[in-house]
CSV table of C-alpha atoms in Angstrom, one decimal:
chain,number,residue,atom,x,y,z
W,973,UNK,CA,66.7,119.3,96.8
W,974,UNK,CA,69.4,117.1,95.1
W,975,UNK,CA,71.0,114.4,97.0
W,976,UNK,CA,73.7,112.4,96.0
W,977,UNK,CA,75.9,109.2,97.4
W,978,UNK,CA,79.2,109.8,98.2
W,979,UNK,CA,82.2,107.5,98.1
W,980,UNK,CA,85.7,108.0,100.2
W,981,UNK,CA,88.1,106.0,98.6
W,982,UNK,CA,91.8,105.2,100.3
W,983,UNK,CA,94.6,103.6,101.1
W,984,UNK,CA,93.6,103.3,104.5
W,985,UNK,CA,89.9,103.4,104.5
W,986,UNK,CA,86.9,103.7,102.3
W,987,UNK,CA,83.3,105.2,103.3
W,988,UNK,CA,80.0,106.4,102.3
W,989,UNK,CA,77.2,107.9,102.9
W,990,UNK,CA,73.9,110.2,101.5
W,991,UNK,CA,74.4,113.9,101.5
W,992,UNK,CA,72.2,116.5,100.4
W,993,UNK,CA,72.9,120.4,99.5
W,994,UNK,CA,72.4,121.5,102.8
W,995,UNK,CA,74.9,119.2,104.0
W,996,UNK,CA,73.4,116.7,105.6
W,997,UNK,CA,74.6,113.6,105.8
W,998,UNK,CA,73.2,110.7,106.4
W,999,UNK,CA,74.0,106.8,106.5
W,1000,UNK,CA,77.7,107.4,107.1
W,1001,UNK,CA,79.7,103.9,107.1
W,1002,UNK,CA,82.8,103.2,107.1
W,1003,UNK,CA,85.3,99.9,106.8
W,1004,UNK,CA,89.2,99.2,106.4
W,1005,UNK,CA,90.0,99.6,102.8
W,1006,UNK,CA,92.1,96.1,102.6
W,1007,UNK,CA,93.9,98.0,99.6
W,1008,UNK,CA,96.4,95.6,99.6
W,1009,UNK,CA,94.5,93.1,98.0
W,1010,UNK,CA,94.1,95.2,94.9
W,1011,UNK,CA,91.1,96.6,93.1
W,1012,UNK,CA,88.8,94.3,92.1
W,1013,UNK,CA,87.7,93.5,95.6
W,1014,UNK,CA,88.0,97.0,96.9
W,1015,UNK,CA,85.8,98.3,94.2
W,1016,UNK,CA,83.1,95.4,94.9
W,1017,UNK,CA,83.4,96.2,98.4
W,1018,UNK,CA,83.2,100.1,97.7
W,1019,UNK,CA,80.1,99.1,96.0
W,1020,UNK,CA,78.5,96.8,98.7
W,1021,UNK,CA,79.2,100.3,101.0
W,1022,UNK,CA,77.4,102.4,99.1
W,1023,UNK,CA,74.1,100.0,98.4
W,1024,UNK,CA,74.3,100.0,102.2
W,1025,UNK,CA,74.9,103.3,103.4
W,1026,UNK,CA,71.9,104.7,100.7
W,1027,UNK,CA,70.0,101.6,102.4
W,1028,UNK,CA,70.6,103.2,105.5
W,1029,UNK,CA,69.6,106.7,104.9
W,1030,UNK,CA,66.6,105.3,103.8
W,1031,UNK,CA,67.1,106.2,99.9
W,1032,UNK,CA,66.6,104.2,97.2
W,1033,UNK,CA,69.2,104.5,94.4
W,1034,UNK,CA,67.2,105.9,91.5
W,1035,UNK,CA,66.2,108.5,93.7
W,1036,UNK,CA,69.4,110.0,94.0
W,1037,UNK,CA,71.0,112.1,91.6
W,1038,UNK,CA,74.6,111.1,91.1
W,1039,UNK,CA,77.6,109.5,92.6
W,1040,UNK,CA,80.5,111.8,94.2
W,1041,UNK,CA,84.0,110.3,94.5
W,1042,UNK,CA,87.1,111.4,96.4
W,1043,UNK,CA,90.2,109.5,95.7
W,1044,UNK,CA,93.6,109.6,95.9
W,1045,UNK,CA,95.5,111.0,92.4
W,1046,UNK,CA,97.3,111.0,90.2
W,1047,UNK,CA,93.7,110.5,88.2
W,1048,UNK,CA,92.1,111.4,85.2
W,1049,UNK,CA,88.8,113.4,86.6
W,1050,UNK,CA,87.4,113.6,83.1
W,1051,UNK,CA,87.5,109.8,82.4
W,1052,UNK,CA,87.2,108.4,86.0
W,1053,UNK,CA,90.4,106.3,85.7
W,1054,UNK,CA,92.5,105.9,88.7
W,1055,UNK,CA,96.6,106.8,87.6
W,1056,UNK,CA,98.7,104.6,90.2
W,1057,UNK,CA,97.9,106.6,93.5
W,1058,UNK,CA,100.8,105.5,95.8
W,1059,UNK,CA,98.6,104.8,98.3
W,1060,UNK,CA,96.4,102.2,96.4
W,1061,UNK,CA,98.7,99.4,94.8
W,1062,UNK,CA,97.5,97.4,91.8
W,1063,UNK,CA,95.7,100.7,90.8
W,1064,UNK,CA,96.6,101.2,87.1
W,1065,UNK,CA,94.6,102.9,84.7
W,1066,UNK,CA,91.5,101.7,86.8
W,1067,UNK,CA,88.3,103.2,85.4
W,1068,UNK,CA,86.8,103.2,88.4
W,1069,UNK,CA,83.9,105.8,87.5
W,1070,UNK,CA,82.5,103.5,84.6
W,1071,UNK,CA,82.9,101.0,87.1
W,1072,UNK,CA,80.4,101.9,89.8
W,1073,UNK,CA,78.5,104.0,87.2
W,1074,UNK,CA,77.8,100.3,85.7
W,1075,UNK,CA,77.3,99.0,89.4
W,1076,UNK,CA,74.9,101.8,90.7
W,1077,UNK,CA,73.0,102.8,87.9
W,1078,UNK,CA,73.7,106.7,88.6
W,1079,UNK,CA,76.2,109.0,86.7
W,1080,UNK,CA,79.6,109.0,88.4
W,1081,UNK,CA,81.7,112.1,89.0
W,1082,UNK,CA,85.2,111.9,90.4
W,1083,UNK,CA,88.2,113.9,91.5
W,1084,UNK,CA,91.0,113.8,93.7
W,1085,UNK,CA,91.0,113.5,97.4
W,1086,UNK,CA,92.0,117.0,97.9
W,1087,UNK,CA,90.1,118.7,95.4
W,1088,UNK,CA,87.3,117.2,97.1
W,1089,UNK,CA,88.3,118.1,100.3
W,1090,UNK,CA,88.6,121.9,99.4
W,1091,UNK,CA,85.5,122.0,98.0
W,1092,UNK,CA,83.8,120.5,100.6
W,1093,UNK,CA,85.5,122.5,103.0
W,1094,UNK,CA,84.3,125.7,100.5
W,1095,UNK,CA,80.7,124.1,100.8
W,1096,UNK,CA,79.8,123.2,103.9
W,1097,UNK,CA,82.9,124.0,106.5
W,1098,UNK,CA,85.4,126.8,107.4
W,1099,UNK,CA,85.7,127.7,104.1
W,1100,UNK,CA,82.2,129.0,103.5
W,1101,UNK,CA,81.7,132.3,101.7
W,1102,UNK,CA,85.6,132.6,100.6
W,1103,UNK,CA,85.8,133.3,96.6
W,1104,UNK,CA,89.4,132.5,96.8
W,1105,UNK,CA,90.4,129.1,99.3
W,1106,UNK,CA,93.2,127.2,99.8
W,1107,UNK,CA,93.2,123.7,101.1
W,1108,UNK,CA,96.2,122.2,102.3
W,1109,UNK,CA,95.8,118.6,103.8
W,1110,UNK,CA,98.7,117.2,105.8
W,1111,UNK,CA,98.3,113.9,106.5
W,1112,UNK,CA,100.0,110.4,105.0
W,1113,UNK,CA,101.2,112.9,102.2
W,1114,UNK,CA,100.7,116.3,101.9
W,1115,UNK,CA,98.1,117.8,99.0
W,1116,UNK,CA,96.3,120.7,98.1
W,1117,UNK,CA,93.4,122.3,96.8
W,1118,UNK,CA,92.3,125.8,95.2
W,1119,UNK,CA,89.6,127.4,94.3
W,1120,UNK,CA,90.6,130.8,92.3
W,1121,UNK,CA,88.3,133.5,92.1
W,1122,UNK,CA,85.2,130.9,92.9
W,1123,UNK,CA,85.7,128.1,90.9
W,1124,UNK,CA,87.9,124.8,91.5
W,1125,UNK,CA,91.4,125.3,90.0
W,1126,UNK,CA,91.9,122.1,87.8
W,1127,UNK,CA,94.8,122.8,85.6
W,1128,UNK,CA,95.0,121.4,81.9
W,1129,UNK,CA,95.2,117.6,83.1
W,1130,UNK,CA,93.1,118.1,86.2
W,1131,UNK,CA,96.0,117.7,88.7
W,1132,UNK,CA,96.9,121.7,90.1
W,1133,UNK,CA,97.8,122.7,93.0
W,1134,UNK,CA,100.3,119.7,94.1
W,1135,UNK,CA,101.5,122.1,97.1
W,1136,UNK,CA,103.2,118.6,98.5
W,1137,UNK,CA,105.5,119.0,95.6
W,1138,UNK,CA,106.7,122.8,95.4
W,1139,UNK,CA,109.9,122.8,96.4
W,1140,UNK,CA,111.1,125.0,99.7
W,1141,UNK,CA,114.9,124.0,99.8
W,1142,UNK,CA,116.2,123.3,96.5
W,1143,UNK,CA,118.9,121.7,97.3
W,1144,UNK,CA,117.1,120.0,100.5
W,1145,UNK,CA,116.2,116.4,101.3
W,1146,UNK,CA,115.0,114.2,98.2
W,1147,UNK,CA,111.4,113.2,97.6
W,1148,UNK,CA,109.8,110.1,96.1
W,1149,UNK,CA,108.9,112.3,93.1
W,1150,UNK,CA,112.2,113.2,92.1
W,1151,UNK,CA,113.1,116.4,93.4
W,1152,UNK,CA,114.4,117.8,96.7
W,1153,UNK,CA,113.2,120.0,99.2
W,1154,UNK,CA,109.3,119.0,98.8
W,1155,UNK,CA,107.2,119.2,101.8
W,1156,UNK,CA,105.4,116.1,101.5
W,1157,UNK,CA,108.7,114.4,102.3
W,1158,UNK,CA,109.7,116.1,105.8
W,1159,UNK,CA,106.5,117.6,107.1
W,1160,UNK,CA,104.3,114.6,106.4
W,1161,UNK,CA,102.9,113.0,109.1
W,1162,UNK,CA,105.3,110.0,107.3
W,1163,UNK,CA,107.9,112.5,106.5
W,1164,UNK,CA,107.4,113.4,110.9
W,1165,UNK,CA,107.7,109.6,112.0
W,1166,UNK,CA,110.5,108.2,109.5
W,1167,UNK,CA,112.7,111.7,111.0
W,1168,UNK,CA,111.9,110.6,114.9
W,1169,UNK,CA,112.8,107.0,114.1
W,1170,UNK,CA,116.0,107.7,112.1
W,1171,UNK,CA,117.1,109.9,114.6
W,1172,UNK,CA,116.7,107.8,118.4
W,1173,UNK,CA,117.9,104.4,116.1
W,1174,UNK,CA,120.7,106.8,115.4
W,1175,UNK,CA,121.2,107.2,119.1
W,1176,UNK,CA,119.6,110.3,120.1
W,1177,UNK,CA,118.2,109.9,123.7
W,1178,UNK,CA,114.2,110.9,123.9
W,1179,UNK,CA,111.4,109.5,125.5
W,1180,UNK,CA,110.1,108.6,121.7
W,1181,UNK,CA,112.7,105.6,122.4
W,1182,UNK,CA,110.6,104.0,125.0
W,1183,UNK,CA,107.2,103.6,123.1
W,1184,UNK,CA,106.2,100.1,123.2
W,1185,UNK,CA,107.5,98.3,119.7
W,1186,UNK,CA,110.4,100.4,119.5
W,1187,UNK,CA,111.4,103.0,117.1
W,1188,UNK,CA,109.4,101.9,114.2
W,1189,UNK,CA,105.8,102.7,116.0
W,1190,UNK,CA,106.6,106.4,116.3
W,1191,UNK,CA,103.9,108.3,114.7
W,1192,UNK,CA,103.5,111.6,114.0
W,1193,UNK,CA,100.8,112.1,116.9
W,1194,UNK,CA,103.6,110.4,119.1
W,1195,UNK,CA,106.3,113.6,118.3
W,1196,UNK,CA,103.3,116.0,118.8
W,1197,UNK,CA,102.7,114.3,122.3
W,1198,UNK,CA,106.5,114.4,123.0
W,1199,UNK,CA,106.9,118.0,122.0
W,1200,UNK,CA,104.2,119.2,124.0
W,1201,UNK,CA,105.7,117.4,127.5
W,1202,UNK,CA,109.2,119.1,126.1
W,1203,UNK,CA,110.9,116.4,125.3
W,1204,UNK,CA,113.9,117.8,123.2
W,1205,UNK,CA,114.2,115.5,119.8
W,1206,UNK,CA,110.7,115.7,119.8
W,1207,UNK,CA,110.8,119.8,119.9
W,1208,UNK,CA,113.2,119.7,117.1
W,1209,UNK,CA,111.9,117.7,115.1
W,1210,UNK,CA,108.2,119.4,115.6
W,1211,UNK,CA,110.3,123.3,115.0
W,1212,UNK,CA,111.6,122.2,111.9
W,1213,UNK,CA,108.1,120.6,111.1
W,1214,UNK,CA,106.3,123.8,111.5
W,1215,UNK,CA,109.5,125.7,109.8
W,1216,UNK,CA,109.3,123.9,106.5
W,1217,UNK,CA,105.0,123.6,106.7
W,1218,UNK,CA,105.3,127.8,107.3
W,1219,UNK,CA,106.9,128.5,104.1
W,1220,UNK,CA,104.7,125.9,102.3
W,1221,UNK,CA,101.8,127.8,103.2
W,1222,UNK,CA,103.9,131.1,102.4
W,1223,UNK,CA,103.9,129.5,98.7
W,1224,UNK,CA,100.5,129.3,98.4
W,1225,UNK,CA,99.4,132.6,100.1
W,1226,UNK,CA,102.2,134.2,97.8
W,1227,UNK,CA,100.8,132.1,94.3
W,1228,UNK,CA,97.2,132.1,94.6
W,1229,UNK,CA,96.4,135.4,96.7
W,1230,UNK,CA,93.8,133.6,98.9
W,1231,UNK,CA,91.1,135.1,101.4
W,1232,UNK,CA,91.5,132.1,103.2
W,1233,UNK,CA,94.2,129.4,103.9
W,1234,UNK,CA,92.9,125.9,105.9
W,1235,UNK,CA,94.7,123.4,107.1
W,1236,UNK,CA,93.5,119.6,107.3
W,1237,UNK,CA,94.5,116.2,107.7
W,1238,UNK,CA,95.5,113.9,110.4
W,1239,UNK,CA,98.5,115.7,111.6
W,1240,UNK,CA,96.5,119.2,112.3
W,1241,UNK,CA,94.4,117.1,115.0
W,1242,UNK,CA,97.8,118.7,117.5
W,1243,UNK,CA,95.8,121.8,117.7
W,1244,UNK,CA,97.5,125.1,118.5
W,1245,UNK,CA,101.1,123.1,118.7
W,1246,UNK,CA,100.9,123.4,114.6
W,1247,UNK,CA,99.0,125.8,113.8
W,1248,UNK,CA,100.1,128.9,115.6
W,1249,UNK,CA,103.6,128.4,114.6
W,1250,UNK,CA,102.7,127.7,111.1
W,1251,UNK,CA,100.9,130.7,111.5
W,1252,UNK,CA,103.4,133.0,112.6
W,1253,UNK,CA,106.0,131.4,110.2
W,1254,UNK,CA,103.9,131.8,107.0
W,1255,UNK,CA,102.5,135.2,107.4
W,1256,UNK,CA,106.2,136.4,108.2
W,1257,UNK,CA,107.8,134.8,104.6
W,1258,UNK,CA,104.3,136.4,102.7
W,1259,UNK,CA,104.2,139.8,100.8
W,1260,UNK,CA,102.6,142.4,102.6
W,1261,UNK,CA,99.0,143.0,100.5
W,1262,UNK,CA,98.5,138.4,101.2
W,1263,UNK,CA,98.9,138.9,104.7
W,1264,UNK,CA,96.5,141.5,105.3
W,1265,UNK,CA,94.3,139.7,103.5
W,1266,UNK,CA,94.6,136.0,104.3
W,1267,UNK,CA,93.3,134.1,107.5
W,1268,UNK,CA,94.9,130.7,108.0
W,1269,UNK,CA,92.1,128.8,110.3
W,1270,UNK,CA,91.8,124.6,111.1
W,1271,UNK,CA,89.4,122.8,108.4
W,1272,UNK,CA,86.0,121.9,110.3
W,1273,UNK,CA,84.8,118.9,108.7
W,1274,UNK,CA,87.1,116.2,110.3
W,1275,UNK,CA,86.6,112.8,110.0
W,1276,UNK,CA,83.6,113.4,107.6
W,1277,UNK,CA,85.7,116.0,105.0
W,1278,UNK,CA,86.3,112.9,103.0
W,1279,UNK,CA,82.6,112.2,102.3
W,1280,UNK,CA,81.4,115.4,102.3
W,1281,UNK,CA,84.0,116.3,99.8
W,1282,UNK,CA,83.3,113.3,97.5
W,1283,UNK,CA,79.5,115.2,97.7
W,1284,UNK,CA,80.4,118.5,97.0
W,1285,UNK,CA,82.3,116.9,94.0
W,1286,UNK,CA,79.1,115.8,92.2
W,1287,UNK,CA,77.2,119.1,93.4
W,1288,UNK,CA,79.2,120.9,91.5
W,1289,UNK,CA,79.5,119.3,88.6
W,1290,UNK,CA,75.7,118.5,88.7
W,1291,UNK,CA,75.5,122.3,89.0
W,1292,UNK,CA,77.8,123.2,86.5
W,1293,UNK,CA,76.2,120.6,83.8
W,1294,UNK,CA,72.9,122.5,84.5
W,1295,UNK,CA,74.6,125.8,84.2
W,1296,UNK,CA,76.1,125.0,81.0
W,1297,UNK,CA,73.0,123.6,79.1
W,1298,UNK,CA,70.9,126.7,80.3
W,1299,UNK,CA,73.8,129.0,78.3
W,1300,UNK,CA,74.5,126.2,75.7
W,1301,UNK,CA,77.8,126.0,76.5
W,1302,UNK,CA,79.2,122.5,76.0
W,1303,UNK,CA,82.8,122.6,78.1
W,1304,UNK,CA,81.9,121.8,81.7
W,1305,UNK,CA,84.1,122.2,84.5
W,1306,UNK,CA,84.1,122.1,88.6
W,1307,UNK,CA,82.8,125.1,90.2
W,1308,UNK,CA,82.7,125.8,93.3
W,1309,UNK,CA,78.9,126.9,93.9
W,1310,UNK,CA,77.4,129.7,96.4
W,1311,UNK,CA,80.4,131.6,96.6
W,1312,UNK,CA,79.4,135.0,97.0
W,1313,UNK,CA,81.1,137.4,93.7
């Protein structure tokens, strides 16, 4: 049975830990990422993780077969270089996977945080037994995943299925990337906290006003709190959360005709409060034949989706390269293995 290490690399945090095909993880650690310090020390410190967490699950290095990395994009999957993820400063054209590749001894395979997340969703969590998945994460930012008719949907540069970035209001509020109306600029759980703190600086009278530090430690978990004990800027800013979110996940049911829709990330952790109006508002903006096919559920992996995706990352590339020189084919890419056809 193959087992590989798998790295979790962000802004926020990095982790690690041992994880075979059935899923089974072992030798989970974690630690603060320090990102600001840039990414010579993060990636020594990534490094010292992993030695430790396969130390921990009581495997020696050689005995694994390969290294699986999530990571925030833009990236180039092919090469292993890290493309100036905003979440990781300093990060320019870093080649992380020759990197630890050259630190660990094992083959390196890499791809961004949600791919990973989707396929390790498609593996080992609610996504299980779906030939057509999307994974929307809404967190920090807001990405996505797809896997199309059982296999990982890359795109010609490896960086599909940016559902952060597909517009719902054309003429709507701007984003970082340049455009207007993205999601991942009002329904992030930043996009959440920036609209509650504009809005009691601005005046508006809610009990968000009272946390202690002021308006600039609202969170997004904060809002969701508020909402749910009624407070009213709290209700509106949560409605229009779920409003814009709803037609996001409209989009994707709409483009990629999925069996399943599932929703992750920090800001899903509210439960019923999101989801059931997100729900509601998607499948009513979806054409008839999606709806009666799709199921919009919560991801199941939680706090461990980000290693177990990094995992499923190199399983599927270890089982595609396997795959390809059984048929002599020479062009590898992700699949998303034991789907059923």
């Amino acid at each position: 049975m193959r087992r590989v290490l798998a790295l979790d690399v962000g802004g926020t945090k990095i982790a690690a830990g041992v994880v075979s095909e059935a899923g089974e993880l072992t030798g989970w650690l974690r630690e603060p990422a320090r990102s600001e310090e840039g990414p010579t020390p993060m990636i020594e410190r990534l490094v010292l993780l992993g030695r430790r967490s396969a130390q921990a699950a009581g495997a020696a290095l050689d005995h694994l077969d390969a290294v699986g990395v999530g990571c925030g994009g833009p990236l180039d999957a092919r090469a292993g270089v890290i493309q100036s993820p905003p979440n990781l400063p300093g990060w320019v054209d870093v080649p992380l996977g020759p990197l630890l590749r050259d630190a660990l001894g094992l083959p390196v395979h890499i791809d961004n945080d949600a791919n990973a997340a989707v396929l390790g969703e498609h593996r080992f969590g609610a996504g299980r037994g779906a030939t057509n998945l999307v994974y929307l994460t809404i967190s920090t930012g807001i990405g996505g995943g797809v896997i199309a008719d059982g296999r990982l949907l890359w795109g010609e540069s490896g960086n599909a299925a940016e559902l952060g970035h597909v517009s719902v209001a054309h003429d709507g509020w701007p984003c970082h990337c340049g455009r207007r109306g993205c999601p991942e600029a009002f329904a992030s759980g930043t996009g959440i906290a920036r609209r509650a703190c504009e809005a009691v600086e601005a005046g508006e009278r809610s009990a968000l006003a009272a946390l202690p530090g002021g308006p600039a430690a609202i969170t997004a978990e904060a809002v969701a709190d508020a909402a749910r004990a009624g407070d009213p800027l709290a209700t509106r800013i949560w409605t229009q959360t779920t409003e814009v979110l709803g037609a996001a996940v409209a989009n994707a049911l709409n483009a990629f005709n999925p069996r399943r829709v599932i929703l992750g990330g920090g800001v899903t952790r509210s439960g019923d409060l999101l989801l059931e109006p997100v729900r509601r508002i998607a499948l009513s903006q979806t054409l008839g034949p999606q709806t009666r096919d799709a199921d919009i559920v919560p991801a199941e992996l939680g706090e461990r989706t980000g290693v177990l995706g990094a995992a499923a990352v190199a399983l599927a590339r270890l089982e595609e390269a396997a795959a390809a020189t059984g048929a002599g084919r020479g062009d590898v890419r992700p699949v998303a293995a034991g789907v059923r056809r």
